[in-house]
């Protein structure tokens, strides 16, 4: 078998791992400087925990985990058990109501049956999805026994002399073949954690989390199916100073990484205000999803998608000013205030964003580092206030960080009144940006300080004794494993990027000295053992 990687995943070499650790260490240090504490959650969650939190597009990108065992066979059994009472009730109803059988009359009768009964969402999805492709077969068979309802096509039942099959479609199957999924991000698992433990936490609760996430996305430069997120969140506070603090965290962290960035900012209340202004409040999600693609598909692409999503041209024309913003954030906010006269939610968003911008500037943030991007939407539906996106100034790359306020996220887990806000650093994209900027310092690479040449015999034993003393001092050292030609040992050291090759031969042991050659400078020295270990 030819070895290969799953699409959208990568192996990491020693240098790449060391450089990633360098980024993580800087972020972790800053998280803790700002008062955040570490948290880790499982790599997979209950599917019900994740679905419905990221919008329609996000839900499609969740990696589902198949249940163990013969799930295909078990799925049919489970579906029957889950819906058998309705199938039997439907059969009985049809048997009574339908005298002169024909397909259209049966379908009408089935729809009437739905209206008569209070089906839950799963039952309705199952039965209605089956109805879309319901199949009728003429035969003379008698009523099929309960344990014979399930066949290779779907679930069948008998109506007088006709056999009816409800096919198993993907939505119906999903509920029984998968109840777990790999986490899509770190925010929803964090909200689940808070909902489960809110009685034990001290609010405001600040946590940071550095773990991998998975998305069934189309791989491309800077976008992978498995990647790390580095998140910092605060829950239990509505104070806008949390937003101001997170702006500071972003700027300090990227300054420490020596990556010049611009923070793009907006507010979901402003987007809601825009939808109200344009008369498309009922199309808010369609509006924000399309608007969020501006960088990728341009104005024409956004307008086209808005039309495709049912937003009329008159409303789009009212929003045309969105694509012609000035570089002055406060001036753009002033323009919005005029358009939002009498628009309560829009004005609230402007007020909140104005506060964050003004406070940040008062703290000495360069106005060039903050941009009010009125078209910034971020597709995740759980954002309710401020939204952020960070872009590298000198490298053509998508966002390398993002986040926002999500005041209602724990409500879906039955816990109300726990507002939250968080930001994320995209480790993998930050790595690519730093690589392109040549911003990694030498110490970010994994290098062995000393390689001891292997001369065999007593010399090897003495070399191992010195190696132990170096390691006790926290200095990396290793012994070449075989006693072989020096040329081969030199080559090994050069290929691994080892800094120094150490010679501890018979003469060095007699004189209690060490000879070593710096392979970068080409200089060779002989010093006492005491000086070498100093």
Coordinates of C-alpha atoms in Angstrom, one line a residue:
X1 CA 0.0 0.0 0.0
X2 CA 1.3 3.4 -0.9
X3 CA 1.4 5.7 2.2
X4 CA -0.6 8.9 2.1
X5 CA -2.0 11.6 4.3
X6 CA -5.7 12.3 4.7
X7 CA -6.7 15.4 2.8
X8 CA -6.3 18.6 4.8
X9 CA -3.9 17.1 7.4
X10 CA -0.1 17.4 7.8
X11 CA 2.9 15.9 9.4
X12 CA 5.2 18.2 11.4
X13 CA 9.0 18.0 11.3
X14 CA 11.2 18.7 14.4
X15 CA 11.8 22.3 13.2
X16 CA 8.1 22.8 12.6
X17 CA 7.1 21.4 16.0
X18 CA 9.7 23.7 17.7
X19 CA 8.5 26.8 15.9
X20 CA 4.8 26.0 16.7
X21 CA 5.8 25.6 20.4
X22 CA 7.5 29.0 20.2
X23 CA 4.2 30.6 19.1
X24 CA 2.2 28.7 21.6
X25 CA 4.6 29.6 24.5
X26 CA 4.3 33.3 23.6
X27 CA 0.5 33.1 23.4
X28 CA 0.2 31.1 26.6
X29 CA 2.5 33.5 28.5
X30 CA 0.3 36.5 27.4
X31 CA -3.0 34.6 28.2
X32 CA -1.7 34.2 31.7
X33 CA -0.4 37.7 32.0
X34 CA -4.0 38.9 31.2
X35 CA -5.5 36.7 33.9
X36 CA -6.7 33.7 31.9
X37 CA -6.5 30.1 33.2
X38 CA -6.0 26.9 31.1
X39 CA -8.8 24.5 30.2
X40 CA -9.0 21.4 28.0
X41 CA -12.1 19.7 26.7
X42 CA -12.5 16.4 24.8
X43 CA -11.6 16.2 21.1
X44 CA -15.2 15.0 20.4
X45 CA -18.6 16.1 21.7
X46 CA -22.1 14.9 21.5
X47 CA -23.4 15.8 18.0
X48 CA -26.4 17.6 19.6
X49 CA -24.0 19.8 21.5
X50 CA -22.4 21.1 18.2
X51 CA -25.2 21.2 15.7
X52 CA -27.3 24.4 15.3
X53 CA -24.6 26.7 16.8
X54 CA -22.6 27.6 13.6
X55 CA -25.3 28.3 11.1
X56 CA -26.3 26.1 8.1
X57 CA -22.9 26.3 6.4
X58 CA -21.0 25.6 9.6
X59 CA -23.2 22.6 10.5
X60 CA -22.3 21.0 7.1
X61 CA -18.6 21.2 8.0
X62 CA -18.8 19.2 11.2
X63 CA -17.0 15.9 11.1
X64 CA -19.5 13.2 12.3
X65 CA -18.2 10.0 14.1
X66 CA -20.0 6.8 13.1
X67 CA -21.3 4.7 15.9
X68 CA -19.5 1.5 16.5
X69 CA -20.8 -1.9 15.3
X70 CA -22.8 -2.8 12.2
X71 CA -24.3 0.7 12.1
X72 CA -26.1 0.1 8.7
X73 CA -28.1 -2.8 10.0
X74 CA -28.5 -1.3 13.4
X75 CA -29.7 2.0 11.9
X76 CA -32.8 0.3 10.3
X77 CA -33.6 -1.4 13.6
X78 CA -33.2 1.8 15.6
X79 CA -35.2 3.8 13.2
X80 CA -38.0 1.3 13.4
X81 CA -37.9 1.3 17.2
X82 CA -37.9 5.1 17.2
X83 CA -40.8 5.5 14.8
X84 CA -42.7 2.2 14.9
X85 CA -45.6 3.7 16.9
X86 CA -46.2 6.3 14.2
X87 CA -45.8 3.8 11.4
X88 CA -48.4 1.5 13.0
X89 CA -50.7 4.4 13.8
X90 CA -50.3 5.6 10.3
X91 CA -51.1 2.2 8.9
X92 CA -54.2 1.9 11.0
X93 CA -55.3 5.4 10.0
X94 CA -54.9 4.7 6.3
X95 CA -56.6 1.4 6.6
X96 CA -59.7 3.1 8.0
X97 CA -59.7 6.3 5.9
X98 CA -58.7 5.1 2.5
X99 CA -61.3 3.1 0.6
X100 CA -60.5 3.6 -3.0
X101 CA -56.7 3.6 -2.9
X102 CA -54.6 5.8 -5.1
X103 CA -51.2 7.4 -4.5
X104 CA -52.3 11.0 -4.3
X105 CA -55.1 10.2 -1.9
X106 CA -52.7 8.3 0.4
X107 CA -50.2 11.2 0.4
X108 CA -53.0 13.7 1.3
X109 CA -54.2 11.4 4.0
X110 CA -50.7 11.0 5.4
X111 CA -50.2 14.8 5.6
X112 CA -53.5 15.0 7.4
X113 CA -52.3 12.4 9.8
X114 CA -49.2 14.6 10.6
X115 CA -51.4 17.5 11.5
X116 CA -53.5 15.4 13.9
X117 CA -50.5 14.3 15.9
X118 CA -47.9 16.2 17.9
X119 CA -44.8 14.7 16.4
X120 CA -41.4 15.8 17.7
X121 CA -38.7 17.1 15.4
X122 CA -37.0 13.8 14.8
X123 CA -40.2 12.0 14.1
X124 CA -41.4 14.7 11.7
X125 CA -38.1 14.8 9.9
X126 CA -38.0 11.1 9.5
X127 CA -41.6 10.7 8.2
X128 CA -41.7 13.8 6.1
X129 CA -38.3 13.1 4.5
X130 CA -39.6 9.6 3.7
X131 CA -42.8 11.1 2.2
X132 CA -40.8 13.1 -0.4
X133 CA -39.8 9.8 -2.1
X134 CA -42.5 7.5 -0.9
X135 CA -42.8 4.3 -2.9
X136 CA -45.9 2.3 -3.5
X137 CA -45.9 -1.3 -4.8
X138 CA -48.9 -3.3 -5.9
X139 CA -49.1 -6.8 -4.5
X140 CA -51.5 -9.3 -3.0
X141 CA -49.5 -9.9 0.2
X142 CA -51.2 -9.7 3.6
X143 CA -50.2 -7.2 6.3
X144 CA -46.4 -7.6 7.1
X145 CA -45.5 -8.5 10.7
X146 CA -43.7 -5.9 12.8
X147 CA -40.3 -7.5 12.6
X148 CA -40.5 -7.6 8.9
X149 CA -41.0 -3.9 8.3
X150 CA -37.3 -3.3 7.7
X151 CA -35.8 -4.0 4.3
X152 CA -32.8 -2.9 2.3
X153 CA -34.6 0.2 0.9
X154 CA -36.4 1.5 4.0
X155 CA -39.2 0.9 6.4
X156 CA -42.3 -0.6 4.8
X157 CA -45.9 -1.1 5.8
X158 CA -49.0 -2.6 4.2
X159 CA -52.1 -0.7 3.2
X160 CA -54.8 -3.1 2.1
X161 CA -53.3 -4.6 -1.1
X162 CA -50.5 -2.0 -1.5
X163 CA -47.0 -2.1 0.1
X164 CA -45.7 1.4 1.2
X165 CA -42.0 2.1 1.8
X166 CA -40.6 5.1 3.5
X167 CA -37.0 5.3 2.2
X168 CA -34.1 5.9 4.6
X169 CA -32.6 9.3 3.7
X170 CA -29.5 10.9 5.1
X171 CA -31.3 13.1 7.7
X172 CA -33.2 10.1 9.0
X173 CA -30.1 8.0 9.1
X174 CA -27.9 10.5 10.8
X175 CA -29.8 10.4 14.1
X176 CA -29.1 6.7 14.5
X177 CA -25.7 6.2 12.8
X178 CA -23.9 9.1 14.6
X179 CA -24.3 10.7 17.9
X180 CA -20.8 12.1 18.3
X181 CA -18.7 14.6 16.3
X182 CA -15.2 16.1 16.3
X183 CA -15.3 19.6 17.8
X184 CA -15.6 22.3 15.2
X185 CA -14.2 25.1 17.4
X186 CA -13.4 25.6 21.1
X187 CA -16.1 28.1 21.9
X188 CA -19.2 25.8 21.9
X189 CA -17.4 23.1 24.0
X190 CA -16.4 25.9 26.4
X191 CA -20.0 27.1 26.6
X192 CA -21.1 23.5 27.3
X193 CA -18.4 23.3 30.1
X194 CA -19.7 26.6 31.6
X195 CA -23.3 25.4 31.5
X196 CA -22.4 22.1 33.2
X197 CA -20.2 23.8 35.9
X198 CA -21.6 27.3 36.4
X199 CA -22.4 26.6 40.0
X200 CA -18.7 25.9 40.8
X201 CA -17.2 28.8 38.8
X202 CA -16.2 32.3 40.0
X203 CA -17.5 34.9 37.6
X204 CA -16.2 36.6 35.5
X205 CA -14.6 33.3 34.5
X206 CA -11.5 33.7 32.2
X207 CA -10.1 30.7 30.4
X208 CA -7.7 30.0 27.6
X209 CA -7.6 26.8 25.6
X210 CA -5.0 25.6 23.0
X211 CA -6.2 22.5 21.2
X212 CA -6.9 21.1 17.7
X213 CA -10.3 21.4 16.0
X214 CA -11.6 19.8 12.8
X215 CA -13.7 21.1 9.9
X216 CA -14.7 19.2 6.7
X217 CA -13.7 22.2 4.7
X218 CA -12.1 22.4 1.2
X219 CA -8.3 22.4 1.9
X220 CA -6.3 25.4 0.5
X221 CA -3.4 27.6 1.5
X222 CA -3.8 28.5 5.2
X223 CA -6.9 26.3 5.5
X224 CA -6.8 22.8 6.8
X225 CA -9.2 20.2 8.0
X226 CA -7.3 19.7 11.2
X227 CA -5.8 22.8 12.8
X228 CA -5.1 24.4 16.2
X229 CA -7.1 27.2 17.8
X230 CA -5.7 29.2 20.7
X231 CA -8.7 30.8 22.4
X232 CA -9.2 33.3 25.3
X233 CA -12.7 33.8 26.6
X234 CA -14.4 35.7 29.4
X235 CA -17.9 34.8 30.6
X236 CA -20.1 36.4 33.2
X237 CA -19.5 40.0 32.4
X238 CA -21.3 42.4 30.0
X239 CA -18.6 45.1 30.5
X240 CA -17.2 46.6 27.3
X241 CA -13.9 46.8 29.0
X242 CA -13.5 43.1 28.2
X243 CA -13.5 44.0 24.5
X244 CA -10.9 46.7 25.2
X245 CA -8.7 44.2 27.1
X246 CA -8.9 41.6 24.3
X247 CA -7.8 44.3 21.8
X248 CA -4.8 44.8 24.0
X249 CA -4.2 41.1 24.2
X250 CA -4.2 40.8 20.4
X251 CA -1.8 43.7 19.9
X252 CA 0.7 42.6 22.6
X253 CA 0.8 39.0 21.4
X254 CA 1.4 39.9 17.8
X255 CA 4.0 42.5 18.7
X256 CA 5.8 39.8 20.7
X257 CA 5.6 37.5 17.6
X258 CA 6.9 40.4 15.5
X259 CA 3.9 40.2 13.1
X260 CA 2.4 43.6 12.2
X261 CA -1.4 43.3 12.2
X262 CA -4.6 45.3 11.8
X263 CA -7.7 44.5 13.9
X264 CA -10.9 44.8 11.9
X265 CA -13.9 45.4 14.1
X266 CA -17.7 45.5 13.8
X267 CA -20.8 44.8 15.9
X268 CA -23.6 42.3 15.2
X269 CA -26.1 44.9 16.5
X270 CA -24.9 47.2 13.7
X271 CA -25.6 44.4 11.2
X272 CA -29.0 43.9 12.7
X273 CA -29.6 47.6 12.4
X274 CA -28.5 47.5 8.7
X275 CA -31.0 44.7 8.1
X276 CA -33.8 46.8 9.8
X277 CA -32.7 49.9 7.8
X278 CA -33.0 47.9 4.5
X279 CA -36.2 46.2 5.5
X280 CA -34.7 42.7 5.5
X281 CA -34.9 41.8 9.2
X282 CA -36.3 38.4 8.3
X283 CA -33.2 37.8 6.1
X284 CA -30.5 38.8 8.7
X285 CA -28.7 35.4 8.5
X286 CA -28.7 35.4 4.7
X287 CA -27.5 39.0 4.7
X288 CA -24.6 38.4 7.1
X289 CA -23.5 35.1 5.5
X290 CA -23.3 36.8 2.1
X291 CA -21.6 40.0 3.4
X292 CA -19.0 37.9 5.2
X293 CA -17.7 36.7 1.8
X294 CA -16.8 40.2 0.5
X295 CA -13.1 39.6 0.7
X296 CA -13.4 36.4 -1.3
X297 CA -16.0 37.2 -4.0
X298 CA -16.1 41.0 -4.1
X299 CA -19.0 43.4 -4.3
X300 CA -20.6 41.8 -7.4
X301 CA -20.4 38.4 -5.9
X302 CA -22.0 39.6 -2.7
X303 CA -24.8 41.3 -4.6
X304 CA -25.4 38.2 -6.7
X305 CA -25.6 36.0 -3.6
X306 CA -28.0 38.4 -1.8
X307 CA -30.3 38.3 -4.8
X308 CA -30.1 34.5 -4.8
X309 CA -31.0 34.4 -1.1
X310 CA -34.2 36.3 -1.8
X311 CA -33.2 39.9 -0.9
X312 CA -34.7 42.4 -3.4
X313 CA -32.7 44.9 -5.4
X314 CA -34.4 47.9 -3.6
X315 CA -33.0 46.7 -0.3
X316 CA -29.5 46.0 -1.8
X317 CA -29.5 49.6 -3.3
X318 CA -30.1 51.0 0.2
X319 CA -27.0 49.1 1.5
X320 CA -24.8 50.3 -1.4
X321 CA -22.9 52.7 0.9
X322 CA -21.5 49.7 2.8
X323 CA -19.0 49.2 0.0
X324 CA -17.7 52.8 0.0
X325 CA -16.4 53.4 3.5
X326 CA -13.7 55.9 4.4
X327 CA -10.5 55.1 6.4
X328 CA -11.8 57.1 9.4
X329 CA -13.6 54.7 11.7
X330 CA -15.2 57.4 13.8
X331 CA -16.4 59.3 10.7
X332 CA -18.0 56.1 9.4
X333 CA -19.8 55.6 12.8
X334 CA -21.1 59.2 12.6
X335 CA -22.6 58.4 9.1
X336 CA -24.3 55.4 10.6
X337 CA -25.8 57.3 13.4
X338 CA -27.6 59.5 10.9
X339 CA -28.9 56.5 8.9
X340 CA -30.0 54.7 12.2
X341 CA -32.2 57.5 13.5
X342 CA -34.9 55.8 15.4
X343 CA -33.2 52.4 14.9
X344 CA -32.7 51.3 18.4
X345 CA -30.6 48.2 17.9
X346 CA -28.4 49.8 15.2
X347 CA -27.7 52.8 17.5
X348 CA -26.8 50.5 20.4
X349 CA -24.2 48.7 18.2
X350 CA -22.7 52.1 17.1
X351 CA -22.5 53.2 20.8
X352 CA -20.7 50.0 21.8
X353 CA -18.2 50.0 19.0
X354 CA -17.5 53.7 19.5
X355 CA -16.7 53.0 23.2
X356 CA -14.3 50.2 22.4
X357 CA -12.5 52.3 19.7
X358 CA -12.3 55.4 21.8
X359 CA -11.0 53.6 24.9
X360 CA -8.4 51.7 22.8
X361 CA -7.1 54.9 21.3
X362 CA -7.0 56.5 24.8
X363 CA -4.7 53.6 25.9
X364 CA -2.2 54.5 23.1
X365 CA -3.3 52.1 20.4
X366 CA -2.2 53.4 17.0
X367 CA -5.3 54.3 15.0
X368 CA -3.8 52.5 12.0
X369 CA -4.0 49.2 13.9
X370 CA -7.8 49.4 14.3
X371 CA -10.3 49.4 11.4
X372 CA -14.1 49.7 11.6
X373 CA -15.0 47.2 8.9
X374 CA -18.8 47.6 8.4
X375 CA -18.9 44.6 6.1
X376 CA -17.3 42.3 8.6
X377 CA -19.9 39.7 9.6
X378 CA -18.2 36.5 10.6
X379 CA -20.6 33.7 9.7
X380 CA -21.1 32.2 13.1
X381 CA -24.7 32.8 14.3
X382 CA -23.9 32.9 18.0
X383 CA -22.3 36.4 18.0
X384 CA -24.5 39.1 19.5
X385 CA -22.2 42.1 19.9
X386 CA -18.6 43.0 19.0
X387 CA -16.8 41.0 16.4
X388 CA -13.1 41.0 15.6
X389 CA -10.9 39.8 12.8
X390 CA -7.1 40.1 12.7
X391 CA -5.2 40.4 9.4
X392 CA -1.4 40.4 8.8
X393 CA -0.3 43.7 7.3
X394 CA 2.6 42.4 5.1
X395 CA 1.4 38.9 4.0
X396 CA -1.5 38.0 1.7
X397 CA -3.4 35.6 4.0
X398 CA -6.9 35.3 5.4
X399 CA -7.7 36.2 9.0
X400 CA -5.1 35.0 11.5
X401 CA -7.4 35.7 14.5
X402 CA -11.0 36.4 15.2
X403 CA -13.8 36.4 17.7
X404 CA -16.6 38.3 19.3
X405 CA -19.3 38.6 22.0
X406 CA -21.9 35.8 22.4
X407 CA -24.2 36.7 25.2
X408 CA -26.7 33.9 24.6
X409 CA -24.6 30.8 23.9
X410 CA -25.2 29.0 27.2
X411 CA -28.9 29.4 26.9
X412 CA -29.1 26.5 24.4
X413 CA -27.8 24.3 27.2
X414 CA -30.5 25.5 29.6
X415 CA -28.4 28.1 31.5
X416 CA -29.4 31.8 31.0
X417 CA -27.8 35.1 31.8
X418 CA -24.1 34.2 31.3
X419 CA -22.8 36.7 28.8
X420 CA -19.5 35.9 27.1
X421 CA -16.8 37.2 24.8
X422 CA -13.8 35.5 23.3
X423 CA -11.0 35.7 20.7
X424 CA -9.0 33.1 18.9
X425 CA -5.5 33.0 17.4
X426 CA -5.1 30.9 14.3
X427 CA -1.8 29.0 15.1
X428 CA -1.4 27.5 11.6
X429 CA -1.9 30.7 9.7
X430 CA 0.3 32.6 12.1
X431 CA 3.0 30.1 11.5
X432 CA 2.7 30.6 7.7
X433 CA 2.8 34.4 8.1
X434 CA 5.9 34.2 10.3
X435 CA 7.6 31.8 7.9
X436 CA 7.0 34.2 5.0
X437 CA 8.2 37.2 7.1
X438 CA 11.3 35.2 8.3
X439 CA 10.2 36.2 11.8
X440 CA 11.2 33.0 13.7
X441 CA 14.3 33.6 15.9
X442 CA 17.1 31.0 15.9
X443 CA 16.0 29.7 19.3
X444 CA 12.7 28.7 17.9
X445 CA 14.4 25.8 16.1
X446 CA 15.2 22.6 17.8
X447 CA 19.0 22.2 17.8
X448 CA 21.2 19.8 19.7
X449 CA 24.2 21.6 21.3
X450 CA 26.8 18.7 21.4
X451 CA 27.3 15.5 19.5
X452 CA 30.1 13.3 21.0
X453 CA 32.1 11.3 18.5
X454 CA 32.1 7.6 19.2
X455 CA 35.7 6.2 19.5
X456 CA 34.6 3.0 21.2
X457 CA 35.9 1.3 24.4
X458 CA 36.8 3.4 27.4
X459 CA 36.4 6.7 25.4
X460 CA 32.7 5.9 25.0
X461 CA 32.1 5.3 28.7
X462 CA 33.9 8.6 29.5
X463 CA 31.8 10.4 26.9
X464 CA 28.6 9.1 28.4
X465 CA 29.7 10.4 31.8
X466 CA 30.1 13.9 30.4
X467 CA 26.9 13.7 28.5
X468 CA 25.0 12.9 31.7
X469 CA 26.6 16.0 33.4
X470 CA 25.6 18.3 30.4
X471 CA 22.0 17.0 30.5
X472 CA 21.9 17.6 34.3
X473 CA 22.6 21.2 33.5
X474 CA 19.8 21.3 30.9
X475 CA 22.2 21.2 27.9
X476 CA 21.3 18.9 25.0
X477 CA 23.9 16.3 24.1
X478 CA 24.0 12.9 22.5
X479 CA 26.5 10.2 21.6
X480 CA 26.9 8.9 18.0
X481 CA 25.6 5.4 18.4
X482 CA 28.3 3.4 16.5
X483 CA 32.1 3.6 16.5
X484 CA 32.7 4.3 12.8
X485 CA 34.6 6.6 10.5
X486 CA 34.7 10.3 11.6
X487 CA 33.5 11.5 8.2
X488 CA 30.2 9.7 8.7
X489 CA 29.8 11.2 12.2
X490 CA 30.6 14.7 10.8
X491 CA 28.0 14.2 8.1
X492 CA 25.4 13.2 10.7
X493 CA 26.1 16.3 12.8
X494 CA 25.9 18.6 9.8
X495 CA 22.6 17.2 8.5
X496 CA 21.0 17.4 11.9
X497 CA 22.2 21.0 12.5
X498 CA 24.1 20.1 15.6
X499 CA 26.2 23.0 16.7
X500 CA 29.3 21.3 18.1
X501 CA 31.1 18.0 17.6
X502 CA 33.0 16.8 20.7
X503 CA 36.1 14.6 20.6
X504 CA 37.0 12.7 23.8
X505 CA 39.8 10.5 22.8
X506 CA 42.6 8.7 24.7
X507 CA 44.8 11.9 24.9
X508 CA 41.8 14.1 26.2
X509 CA 41.1 11.5 28.9
X510 CA 44.7 11.5 30.0
X511 CA 44.9 15.3 30.2
X512 CA 41.4 15.7 31.6
X513 CA 40.5 17.9 28.6
X514 CA 37.8 18.1 25.9
X515 CA 38.2 19.0 22.3
X516 CA 35.2 20.3 20.4
X517 CA 34.6 21.9 17.0
X518 CA 32.0 24.5 16.3
X519 CA 30.5 23.3 13.0
X520 CA 29.0 26.7 12.2
X521 CA 32.2 28.8 12.7
X522 CA 34.6 26.0 11.8
X523 CA 36.6 26.7 14.9
X524 CA 38.1 24.0 17.1
X525 CA 39.2 24.3 20.8
X526 CA 40.6 22.2 23.5
X527 CA 39.6 23.1 27.1
X528 CA 39.6 21.6 30.5
X529 CA 36.7 19.5 31.5
X530 CA 35.8 22.0 34.3
X531 CA 35.8 24.9 31.8
X532 CA 33.7 22.8 29.3
X533 CA 31.1 22.1 31.9
X534 CA 31.0 25.6 33.3

